[in-house]
mmCIF file of C-alpha atoms and ligand atoms in Angstrom:
data_model
loop_
_atom_site.group_PDB
_atom_site.id
_atom_site.type_symbol
_atom_site.label_atom_id
_atom_site.label_comp_id
_atom_site.label_asym_id
_atom_site.label_seq_id
_atom_site.Cartn_x
_atom_site.Cartn_y
_atom_site.Cartn_z
ATOM 1 C CA MET A 1 -0.190 0.045 0.029
ATOM 2 C CA TYR A 2 1.344 3.326 -0.946
ATOM 3 C CA GLU A 3 0.091 6.869 0.075
ATOM 4 C CA ARG A 4 0.845 10.189 -0.995
ATOM 5 C CA SER A 5 -0.896 13.483 0.140
ATOM 6 C CA LEU A 6 -1.126 16.762 -2.062
ATOM 7 C CA TYR A 7 -2.493 20.191 -1.096
ATOM 8 C CA VAL A 8 -4.811 21.492 -3.597
ATOM 9 C CA PHE A 9 -8.360 23.002 -3.765
ATOM 10 C CA GLY A 10 -7.668 24.217 -0.434
ATOM 11 C CA THR A 11 -7.559 21.020 1.077
ATOM 12 C CA LEU A 12 -5.324 17.870 1.692
ATOM 13 C CA VAL A 13 -5.938 15.213 -1.075
ATOM 14 C CA SER A 14 -4.581 11.720 -0.371
ATOM 15 C CA VAL A 15 -4.176 9.240 -2.905
ATOM 16 C CA SER A 16 -3.537 5.481 -1.915
ATOM 17 C CA ALA A 17 -3.039 2.636 -3.861
ATOM 18 C CA TRP A 18 -2.741 -0.998 -3.564
ATOM 19 C CA THR A 19 0.106 -1.967 -6.021
ATOM 20 C CA SER A 20 3.572 -3.501 -6.390
ATOM 21 C CA ASP A 21 4.632 -0.827 -8.946
ATOM 22 C CA GLU A 22 5.745 2.092 -6.750
ATOM 23 C CA ALA A 23 7.413 3.810 -9.740
ATOM 24 C CA ALA A 24 4.030 3.929 -11.546
ATOM 25 C CA PHE A 25 2.241 5.150 -8.420
ATOM 26 C CA ASP A 26 4.757 8.088 -8.145
ATOM 27 C CA ARG A 27 4.157 8.981 -11.777
ATOM 28 C CA ALA A 28 0.451 8.800 -11.391
ATOM 29 C CA VAL A 29 0.672 10.999 -8.293
ATOM 30 C CA ASP A 30 2.805 13.593 -10.148
ATOM 31 C CA GLN A 31 0.346 13.848 -12.955
ATOM 32 C CA ILE A 32 -2.592 13.971 -10.646
ATOM 33 C CA ASP A 33 -0.796 16.843 -8.903
ATOM 34 C CA ARG A 34 -0.132 18.790 -12.169
ATOM 35 C CA ARG A 35 -3.826 18.117 -13.346
ATOM 36 C CA PHE A 36 -5.213 19.405 -10.210
ATOM 37 C CA GLN A 37 -3.127 22.295 -9.779
ATOM 38 C CA SER A 38 -4.155 23.426 -13.348
ATOM 39 C CA MET A 39 -7.791 22.813 -12.627
ATOM 40 C CA HIS A 40 -7.510 24.935 -9.386
ATOM 41 C CA ARG A 41 -5.751 27.657 -11.599
ATOM 42 C CA ASP A 42 -8.078 27.453 -14.655
ATOM 43 C CA TRP A 43 -11.462 26.971 -12.808
ATOM 44 C CA HIS A 44 -11.165 29.540 -10.076
ATOM 45 C CA ALA A 45 -14.171 31.565 -10.332
ATOM 46 C CA TRP A 46 -12.655 34.869 -9.185
ATOM 47 C CA ARG A 47 -8.946 34.801 -8.416
ATOM 48 C CA GLY A 48 -6.039 35.209 -11.032
ATOM 49 C CA ASN A 49 -6.545 35.130 -14.786
ATOM 50 C CA GLY A 50 -7.484 31.503 -15.522
ATOM 51 C CA GLU A 51 -9.921 30.321 -17.937
ATOM 52 C CA LEU A 52 -13.178 30.760 -15.938
ATOM 53 C CA VAL A 53 -12.168 34.220 -14.592
ATOM 54 C CA ARG A 54 -11.928 35.347 -18.280
ATOM 55 C CA LEU A 55 -14.988 33.661 -19.249
ATOM 56 C CA ASN A 56 -16.808 35.370 -16.335
ATOM 57 C CA GLN A 57 -15.404 38.553 -17.550
ATOM 58 C CA ALA A 58 -16.557 37.948 -20.980
ATOM 59 C CA LEU A 59 -20.062 36.992 -19.924
ATOM 60 C CA ALA A 60 -20.459 39.897 -17.752
ATOM 61 C CA ALA A 61 -19.476 42.334 -20.683
ATOM 62 C CA GLY A 62 -22.060 40.580 -22.884
ATOM 63 C CA GLU A 63 -19.411 38.805 -24.971
ATOM 64 C CA SER A 64 -18.888 35.409 -25.854
ATOM 65 C CA MET A 65 -15.760 33.274 -25.581
ATOM 66 C CA ARG A 66 -14.340 29.943 -26.853
ATOM 67 C CA VAL A 67 -13.434 27.733 -24.180
ATOM 68 C CA SER A 68 -10.989 24.679 -23.822
ATOM 69 C CA ASP A 69 -11.739 20.895 -24.068
ATOM 70 C CA PHE A 70 -11.146 20.994 -20.382
ATOM 71 C CA LEU A 71 -13.781 23.192 -19.388
ATOM 72 C CA LEU A 72 -16.343 22.620 -22.059
ATOM 73 C CA PRO A 73 -17.735 19.268 -20.810
ATOM 74 C CA LEU A 74 -17.906 20.589 -17.152
ATOM 75 C CA LEU A 75 -20.197 23.464 -18.593
ATOM 76 C CA ILE A 76 -22.354 20.944 -20.468
ATOM 77 C CA GLN A 77 -22.594 18.642 -17.545
ATOM 78 C CA GLY A 78 -23.497 21.830 -15.356
ATOM 79 C CA LYS A 79 -26.409 22.695 -17.553
ATOM 80 C CA ALA A 80 -27.707 19.138 -17.457
ATOM 81 C CA LEU A 81 -27.453 19.089 -13.735
ATOM 82 C CA TYR A 82 -29.046 22.289 -13.183
ATOM 83 C CA ASP A 83 -31.967 21.176 -15.244
ATOM 84 C CA ALA A 84 -32.209 17.865 -13.536
ATOM 85 C CA SER A 85 -32.082 19.736 -10.018
ATOM 86 C CA ASP A 86 -34.851 22.115 -11.000
ATOM 87 C CA GLY A 87 -32.235 24.738 -10.745
ATOM 88 C CA LEU A 88 -31.257 23.925 -7.013
ATOM 89 C CA PHE A 89 -27.759 23.136 -8.133
ATOM 90 C CA ASN A 90 -27.034 26.263 -9.821
ATOM 91 C CA PRO A 91 -23.465 27.060 -10.811
ATOM 92 C CA ALA A 92 -24.578 30.330 -12.259
ATOM 93 C CA ILE A 93 -24.979 32.174 -8.961
ATOM 94 C CA GLY A 94 -21.385 33.119 -8.356
ATOM 95 C CA ARG A 95 -22.518 36.763 -7.722
ATOM 96 C CA LEU A 96 -24.721 35.741 -4.713
ATOM 97 C CA ILE A 97 -21.826 33.425 -3.455
ATOM 98 C CA ALA A 98 -19.431 36.607 -3.531
ATOM 99 C CA LEU A 99 -21.972 38.566 -2.038
ATOM 100 C CA TRP A 100 -22.337 36.285 1.030
ATOM 101 C CA GLY A 101 -18.434 36.449 1.293
ATOM 102 C CA PHE A 102 -17.769 32.853 0.322
ATOM 103 C CA HIS A 103 -14.973 33.973 -2.089
ATOM 104 C CA ASP A 104 -12.900 35.017 0.716
ATOM 105 C CA ASP A 105 -10.229 32.579 2.168
ATOM 106 C CA GLU A 106 -11.630 33.115 5.481
ATOM 107 C CA PRO A 107 -15.239 34.119 5.150
ATOM 108 C CA SER A 108 -15.923 37.307 7.419
ATOM 109 C CA GLY A 109 -18.013 37.128 10.570
ATOM 110 C CA GLY A 110 -19.657 40.607 9.814
ATOM 111 C CA LEU A 111 -23.183 41.413 9.263
ATOM 112 C CA PRO A 112 -25.162 39.083 6.626
ATOM 113 C CA PRO A 113 -25.268 41.138 3.327
ATOM 114 C CA ASP A 114 -27.974 43.610 2.719
ATOM 115 C CA PRO A 115 -31.276 41.977 2.051
ATOM 116 C CA GLY A 116 -32.101 44.300 -0.717
ATOM 117 C CA ALA A 117 -28.836 43.233 -2.678
ATOM 118 C CA ILE A 118 -29.653 39.478 -2.083
ATOM 119 C CA ALA A 119 -33.168 40.192 -3.488
ATOM 120 C CA LYS A 120 -31.830 42.195 -6.394
ATOM 121 C CA LEU A 121 -29.691 39.032 -7.419
ATOM 122 C CA VAL A 122 -32.593 36.560 -6.869
ATOM 123 C CA ASP A 123 -34.769 38.614 -9.001
ATOM 124 C CA ALA A 124 -32.070 38.758 -11.868
ATOM 125 C CA ALA A 125 -32.472 34.946 -11.412
ATOM 126 C CA PRO A 126 -28.979 33.933 -13.354
ATOM 127 C CA GLY A 127 -29.130 30.332 -14.204
ATOM 128 C CA MET A 128 -27.778 27.682 -16.456
ATOM 129 C CA ASP A 129 -30.682 28.112 -18.972
ATOM 130 C CA ASP A 130 -29.228 31.605 -19.647
ATOM 131 C CA VAL A 131 -25.946 30.072 -20.712
ATOM 132 C CA SER A 132 -25.756 28.928 -24.306
ATOM 133 C CA ILE A 133 -23.103 26.637 -25.727
ATOM 134 C CA GLU A 134 -22.318 26.172 -29.570
ATOM 135 C CA GLY A 135 -19.343 24.117 -30.177
ATOM 136 C CA HIS A 136 -16.649 25.654 -27.846
ATOM 137 C CA ARG A 137 -18.422 29.018 -27.775
ATOM 138 C CA ILE A 138 -20.164 30.115 -24.667
ATOM 139 C CA ARG A 139 -22.577 32.925 -24.281
ATOM 140 C CA ALA A 140 -25.060 34.182 -21.842
ATOM 141 C CA THR A 141 -28.206 36.081 -22.256
ATOM 142 C CA ASN A 142 -28.460 37.210 -18.634
ATOM 143 C CA PRO A 143 -25.527 39.553 -17.572
ATOM 144 C CA TRP A 144 -26.075 38.660 -13.831
ATOM 145 C CA ILE A 145 -24.298 35.307 -14.646
ATOM 146 C CA ALA A 146 -21.205 34.477 -12.911
ATOM 147 C CA LEU A 147 -20.095 30.746 -13.042
ATOM 148 C CA ASP A 148 -18.766 29.069 -9.996
ATOM 149 C CA LEU A 149 -17.909 25.450 -10.275
ATOM 150 C CA GLY A 150 -17.310 24.866 -6.523
ATOM 151 C CA ALA A 151 -20.274 22.569 -6.057
ATOM 152 C CA TYR A 152 -19.208 19.793 -8.643
ATOM 153 C CA ALA A 153 -15.709 20.332 -9.975
ATOM 154 C CA LYS A 154 -14.034 18.431 -6.968
ATOM 155 C CA GLY A 155 -16.276 15.413 -7.978
ATOM 156 C CA HIS A 156 -15.227 15.673 -11.557
ATOM 157 C CA ALA A 157 -11.588 15.956 -10.454
ATOM 158 C CA LEU A 158 -11.641 12.876 -8.260
ATOM 159 C CA ASN A 159 -13.028 10.898 -11.401
ATOM 160 C CA VAL A 160 -10.004 12.246 -13.515
ATOM 161 C CA ALA A 161 -7.529 11.171 -10.863
ATOM 162 C CA ILE A 162 -8.684 7.543 -10.759
ATOM 163 C CA ARG A 163 -8.873 7.775 -14.695
ATOM 164 C CA ILE A 164 -5.034 8.726 -14.628
ATOM 165 C CA LEU A 165 -4.133 5.881 -12.166
ATOM 166 C CA HIS A 166 -5.780 3.531 -14.308
ATOM 167 C CA GLU A 167 -3.799 4.754 -17.282
ATOM 168 C CA LEU A 168 -0.619 3.830 -15.526
ATOM 169 C CA GLY A 169 -1.907 0.569 -14.505
ATOM 170 C CA ILE A 170 -2.927 1.201 -11.069
ATOM 171 C CA ASP A 171 -6.457 -0.409 -10.607
ATOM 172 C CA ASN A 172 -6.760 -0.371 -6.770
ATOM 173 C CA ALA A 173 -6.815 3.124 -5.419
ATOM 174 C CA ILE A 174 -8.722 5.633 -3.429
ATOM 175 C CA VAL A 175 -8.401 9.232 -3.893
ATOM 176 C CA ASN A 176 -9.527 11.273 -0.927
ATOM 177 C CA ALA A 177 -10.193 15.011 -0.888
ATOM 178 C CA GLY A 178 -11.230 16.033 2.609
ATOM 179 C CA GLY A 179 -13.796 13.025 2.767
ATOM 180 C CA ASP A 180 -14.850 13.225 -0.971
ATOM 181 C CA LEU A 181 -13.498 10.497 -2.637
ATOM 182 C CA CYS A 182 -13.511 7.949 -5.629
ATOM 183 C CA VAL A 183 -11.976 4.420 -5.680
ATOM 184 C CA SER A 184 -11.098 1.788 -7.839
ATOM 185 C CA GLY A 185 -10.640 -1.842 -7.286
ATOM 186 C CA GLY A 186 -9.939 -2.581 -3.418
ATOM 187 C CA HIS A 187 -6.983 -3.516 -1.324
ATOM 188 C CA GLY A 188 -5.660 -7.081 -0.972
ATOM 189 C CA GLY A 189 -9.134 -8.575 -2.100
ATOM 190 C CA ARG A 190 -10.927 -6.609 0.507
ATOM 191 C CA PRO A 191 -13.235 -3.560 -0.734
ATOM 192 C CA TRP A 192 -12.155 0.051 0.310
ATOM 193 C CA HIS A 193 -13.863 0.627 3.651
ATOM 194 C CA ILE A 194 -14.702 4.348 4.347
ATOM 195 C CA GLY A 195 -16.232 6.790 6.883
ATOM 196 C CA VAL A 196 -18.516 9.402 6.525
ATOM 197 C CA ARG A 197 -17.814 12.331 8.738
ATOM 198 C CA HIS A 198 -20.559 13.321 11.419
ATOM 199 C CA PRO A 199 -21.780 16.857 10.427
ATOM 200 C CA GLN A 200 -22.577 17.901 14.044
ATOM 201 C CA GLY A 201 -19.665 16.274 15.981
ATOM 202 C CA GLU A 202 -16.435 14.297 15.907
ATOM 203 C CA GLY A 203 -15.994 10.938 14.336
ATOM 204 C CA VAL A 204 -18.013 9.123 11.603
ATOM 205 C CA ILE A 205 -21.737 9.102 11.324
ATOM 206 C CA ALA A 206 -21.550 6.165 9.193
ATOM 207 C CA SER A 207 -19.356 3.663 7.308
ATOM 208 C CA LEU A 208 -19.732 1.604 3.975
ATOM 209 C CA ASP A 209 -17.635 -0.255 1.511
ATOM 210 C CA ALA A 210 -16.933 1.735 -1.699
ATOM 211 C CA ARG A 211 -17.154 -0.453 -4.712
ATOM 212 C CA ASP A 212 -14.938 -0.271 -7.988
ATOM 213 C CA GLY A 213 -15.489 2.902 -9.651
ATOM 214 C CA GLU A 214 -17.643 4.768 -7.126
ATOM 215 C CA CYS A 215 -17.467 7.981 -5.751
ATOM 216 C CA VAL A 216 -18.784 9.422 -2.440
ATOM 217 C CA LEU A 217 -19.453 12.878 -2.043
ATOM 218 C CA THR A 218 -20.717 14.953 0.831
ATOM 219 C CA SER A 219 -21.968 18.414 1.088
ATOM 220 C CA GLY A 220 -21.982 19.880 4.769
ATOM 221 C CA ASN A 221 -23.043 23.143 6.145
ATOM 222 C CA TYR A 222 -19.797 22.586 8.715
ATOM 223 C CA GLU A 223 -17.250 22.571 6.020
ATOM 224 C CA ARG A 224 -17.605 26.462 5.250
ATOM 225 C CA TYR A 225 -19.545 29.130 6.908
ATOM 226 C CA ARG A 226 -19.801 32.536 8.583
ATOM 227 C CA GLU A 227 -21.243 33.401 11.891
ATOM 228 C CA TYR A 228 -22.840 36.357 13.090
ATOM 229 C CA ALA A 229 -24.874 36.978 16.326
ATOM 230 C CA GLY A 230 -24.800 33.147 16.989
ATOM 231 C CA VAL A 231 -26.232 32.395 13.637
ATOM 232 C CA ARG A 232 -24.191 30.129 11.262
ATOM 233 C CA TYR A 233 -24.513 30.800 7.598
ATOM 234 C CA ALA A 234 -23.356 27.937 5.528
ATOM 235 C CA HIS A 235 -21.629 28.192 1.979
ATOM 236 C CA ILE A 236 -24.452 26.435 0.217
ATOM 237 C CA ILE A 237 -26.898 29.097 -1.094
ATOM 238 C CA ASP A 238 -30.569 28.224 -1.970
ATOM 239 C CA PRO A 239 -30.886 29.983 -5.280
ATOM 240 C CA ARG A 240 -34.707 30.415 -4.653
ATOM 241 C CA SER A 241 -34.220 32.771 -1.615
ATOM 242 C CA GLY A 242 -30.643 33.765 -2.078
ATOM 243 C CA TYR A 243 -30.000 32.569 1.565
ATOM 244 C CA PRO A 244 -27.782 29.974 2.912
ATOM 245 C CA VAL A 245 -29.352 26.675 3.474
ATOM 246 C CA ALA A 246 -30.298 26.180 7.211
ATOM 247 C CA HIS A 247 -32.125 23.002 7.593
ATOM 248 C CA ILE A 248 -29.714 20.404 6.401
ATOM 249 C CA ALA A 249 -26.482 19.469 7.970
ATOM 250 C CA SER A 250 -25.035 17.057 5.268
ATOM 251 C CA ALA A 251 -26.011 15.151 2.215
ATOM 252 C CA THR A 252 -24.181 12.282 1.018
ATOM 253 C CA VAL A 253 -24.504 10.814 -2.546
ATOM 254 C CA ILE A 254 -22.921 7.607 -4.040
ATOM 255 C CA ALA A 255 -22.389 7.374 -7.762
ATOM 256 C CA ARG A 256 -19.947 6.490 -10.465
ATOM 257 C CA ASN A 257 -19.918 9.757 -11.843
ATOM 258 C CA GLY A 258 -18.176 12.225 -9.232
ATOM 259 C CA ALA A 259 -19.577 15.381 -10.646
ATOM 260 C CA LEU A 260 -23.081 14.056 -10.556
ATOM 261 C CA ALA A 261 -22.536 12.801 -7.072
ATOM 262 C CA ASP A 262 -21.088 16.244 -5.952
ATOM 263 C CA ALA A 263 -23.754 18.445 -7.538
ATOM 264 C CA ALA A 264 -26.389 16.013 -6.310
ATOM 265 C CA ALA A 265 -25.043 16.465 -2.731
ATOM 266 C CA THR A 266 -25.278 20.213 -3.107
ATOM 267 C CA ALA A 267 -28.720 20.162 -4.676
ATOM 268 C CA LEU A 268 -30.234 17.940 -1.985
ATOM 269 C CA SER A 269 -28.848 19.953 0.746
ATOM 270 C CA VAL A 270 -30.880 22.839 -0.792
ATOM 271 C CA ALA A 271 -33.842 20.559 -1.420
ATOM 272 C CA GLY A 272 -34.135 19.445 2.407
ATOM 273 C CA ALA A 273 -36.623 17.060 3.540
ATOM 274 C CA PRO A 274 -39.675 18.045 1.680
ATOM 275 C CA LEU A 275 -37.927 17.837 -1.842
ATOM 276 C CA TRP A 276 -34.988 15.875 -1.674
ATOM 277 C CA GLN A 277 -36.651 12.391 -2.802
ATOM 278 C CA ARG A 278 -37.931 14.033 -5.930
ATOM 279 C CA ILE A 279 -34.864 15.818 -6.874
ATOM 280 C CA ALA A 280 -32.727 12.597 -6.146
ATOM 281 C CA GLY A 281 -35.064 10.901 -8.493
ATOM 282 C CA ARG A 282 -34.778 13.351 -11.216
ATOM 283 C CA MET A 283 -31.063 13.535 -10.976
ATOM 284 C CA GLY A 284 -30.799 9.887 -11.254
ATOM 285 C CA VAL A 285 -29.017 9.402 -7.912
ATOM 286 C CA ASP A 286 -30.499 6.352 -5.584
ATOM 287 C CA GLU A 287 -27.806 6.161 -2.935
ATOM 288 C CA VAL A 288 -28.493 9.167 -0.685
ATOM 289 C CA MET A 289 -28.113 9.969 2.969
ATOM 290 C CA LEU A 290 -29.294 13.326 4.381
ATOM 291 C CA VAL A 291 -28.725 14.509 7.996
ATOM 292 C CA ASP A 292 -30.908 17.318 9.175
ATOM 293 C CA GLY A 293 -30.168 19.881 11.628
ATOM 294 C CA ASP A 294 -31.599 17.950 14.499
ATOM 295 C CA GLY A 295 -29.386 15.012 13.766
ATOM 296 C CA ARG A 296 -32.331 13.075 11.972
ATOM 297 C CA VAL A 297 -30.984 10.723 9.214
ATOM 298 C CA TYR A 298 -32.820 9.945 6.100
ATOM 299 C CA LEU A 299 -31.645 7.153 3.730
ATOM 300 C CA THR A 300 -32.828 6.028 0.404
ATOM 301 C CA PRO A 301 -33.537 2.271 0.354
ATOM 302 C CA ALA A 302 -30.592 1.597 -1.776
ATOM 303 C CA MET A 303 -28.293 3.459 0.669
ATOM 304 C CA LYS A 304 -29.983 1.832 3.804
ATOM 305 C CA ARG A 305 -29.012 -1.652 2.417
ATOM 306 C CA ARG A 306 -25.235 -0.876 2.286
ATOM 307 C CA ILE A 307 -24.472 1.786 4.906
ATOM 308 C CA ASP A 308 -23.817 1.058 8.556
ATOM 309 C CA LEU A 309 -24.822 3.885 10.917
ATOM 310 C CA THR A 310 -22.409 4.189 13.730
ATOM 311 C CA PRO A 311 -24.165 3.576 17.090
ATOM 312 C CA THR A 312 -24.748 7.113 17.922
ATOM 313 C CA GLY A 313 -25.471 7.769 14.325
ATOM 314 C CA GLY A 314 -28.445 10.081 14.161
ATOM 315 C CA ALA A 315 -27.781 11.335 17.456
ATOM 316 C CA ARG A 316 -26.079 14.883 17.972
ATOM 317 C CA GLY A 317 -22.228 14.286 18.377
ATOM 318 C CA LYS A 318 -22.243 16.130 21.643
HETATM 319 P P1 LIG B 401 -20.420 21.733 -1.938
HETATM 320 O O1 LIG B 401 -19.525 21.483 -0.949
HETATM 321 O O2 LIG B 401 -20.005 20.734 -3.103
HETATM 322 O O3 LIG B 401 -21.900 21.628 -1.543
HETATM 323 O O4 LIG B 401 -20.170 23.002 -2.761
HETATM 324 C C1 LIG B 401 -20.442 24.306 -2.218
HETATM 325 C C2 LIG B 401 -19.860 25.297 -3.114
HETATM 326 O O5 LIG B 401 -20.620 25.522 -4.214
HETATM 327 C C3 LIG B 401 -19.923 26.683 -2.563
HETATM 328 O O6 LIG B 401 -18.847 27.196 -1.710
HETATM 329 C C4 LIG B 401 -20.110 27.547 -3.577
HETATM 330 O O7 LIG B 401 -19.088 28.030 -4.220
HETATM 331 C C5 LIG B 401 -21.021 26.713 -4.517
HETATM 332 N N1 LIG B 401 -22.507 26.893 -4.289
HETATM 333 C C6 LIG B 401 -23.115 27.306 -3.279
HETATM 334 N N2 LIG B 401 -24.632 27.138 -3.399
HETATM 335 C C7 LIG B 401 -24.816 26.462 -4.623
HETATM 336 C C8 LIG B 401 -25.836 26.042 -5.375
HETATM 337 N N3 LIG B 401 -27.103 26.077 -4.755
HETATM 338 N N4 LIG B 401 -25.532 25.484 -6.598
HETATM 339 C C9 LIG B 401 -24.423 25.380 -6.936
HETATM 340 N N5 LIG B 401 -23.313 25.847 -6.477
HETATM 341 C C10 LIG B 401 -23.384 26.458 -5.344
HETATM 342 MG MG1 LIG B 402 -21.191 19.278 -4.138
#
């Protein structure tokens, strides 16, 4: 078993593999490092001069831009996932995310944004249906659009990492970015056994065996938030209201497509108890766990069959 850690996307990414070819493992990790660093540079929504920053500038100016073969599939998938989630996953709300201060490395703890400014952005209703894609050329019919790939790029990147490992002959691996992961194969004839972090306390809320080719993505309001007067404002924004999601502590989705799992985890956090089953069905994910703010756990039947809730699972981790 070999393991190496990378620091990218603002988090520690660990790559582990069960292999006898250490040199191939090292080459694969070097390649993953390079690909992830360039994704971080090119897909950053507001910092530097990467491809997404330039695209956002062009769209804000009412201009179109040709995008690369790297960015294009992500934008195409972003439109499809936006539709499937009824707009709850909406990577076009970059301005709302900036308004809430989640573009800062450390979100400030000050007063929430002016309600009028929030309402203005909600009324402008930027959505992926306002983004048109013709070949490699992207344009927007709504000047309020700012793309932010933060809710699904990591899932996509994890799939790419597993693919790079396969290309170098490593078929038993796990790539874990702060608890979000994709796996291939297993180790020593056993499946990769993984834990899902408890959203409200220490330790894990559940564990499961991840199967070949699967990704497990979790969205949680504990990951990034700002706090003011005892109220926590999470980094997941409900595009319908313009306000952070308050009711859901975390959503975990298993799927083979990392970007889908990631986008669905975000969308289902927004959907909450009343809507999550319908949205999961529309997005085509059937292995889902939701934990609400009171520590109640919701599971799809398929998830229930394969997940072990830890004995305190469902209770607050106090
Ligand atoms: P995740 O941790 O995958 O749920 O992604 C959260 C990140 O996605 C945030 O930090 C924002 O950059 C962005 N985001 C927040 N709310 C949404 C939303 N409703 N749809 C799409 N992206 C969002
Ligand atoms: Mg996500």
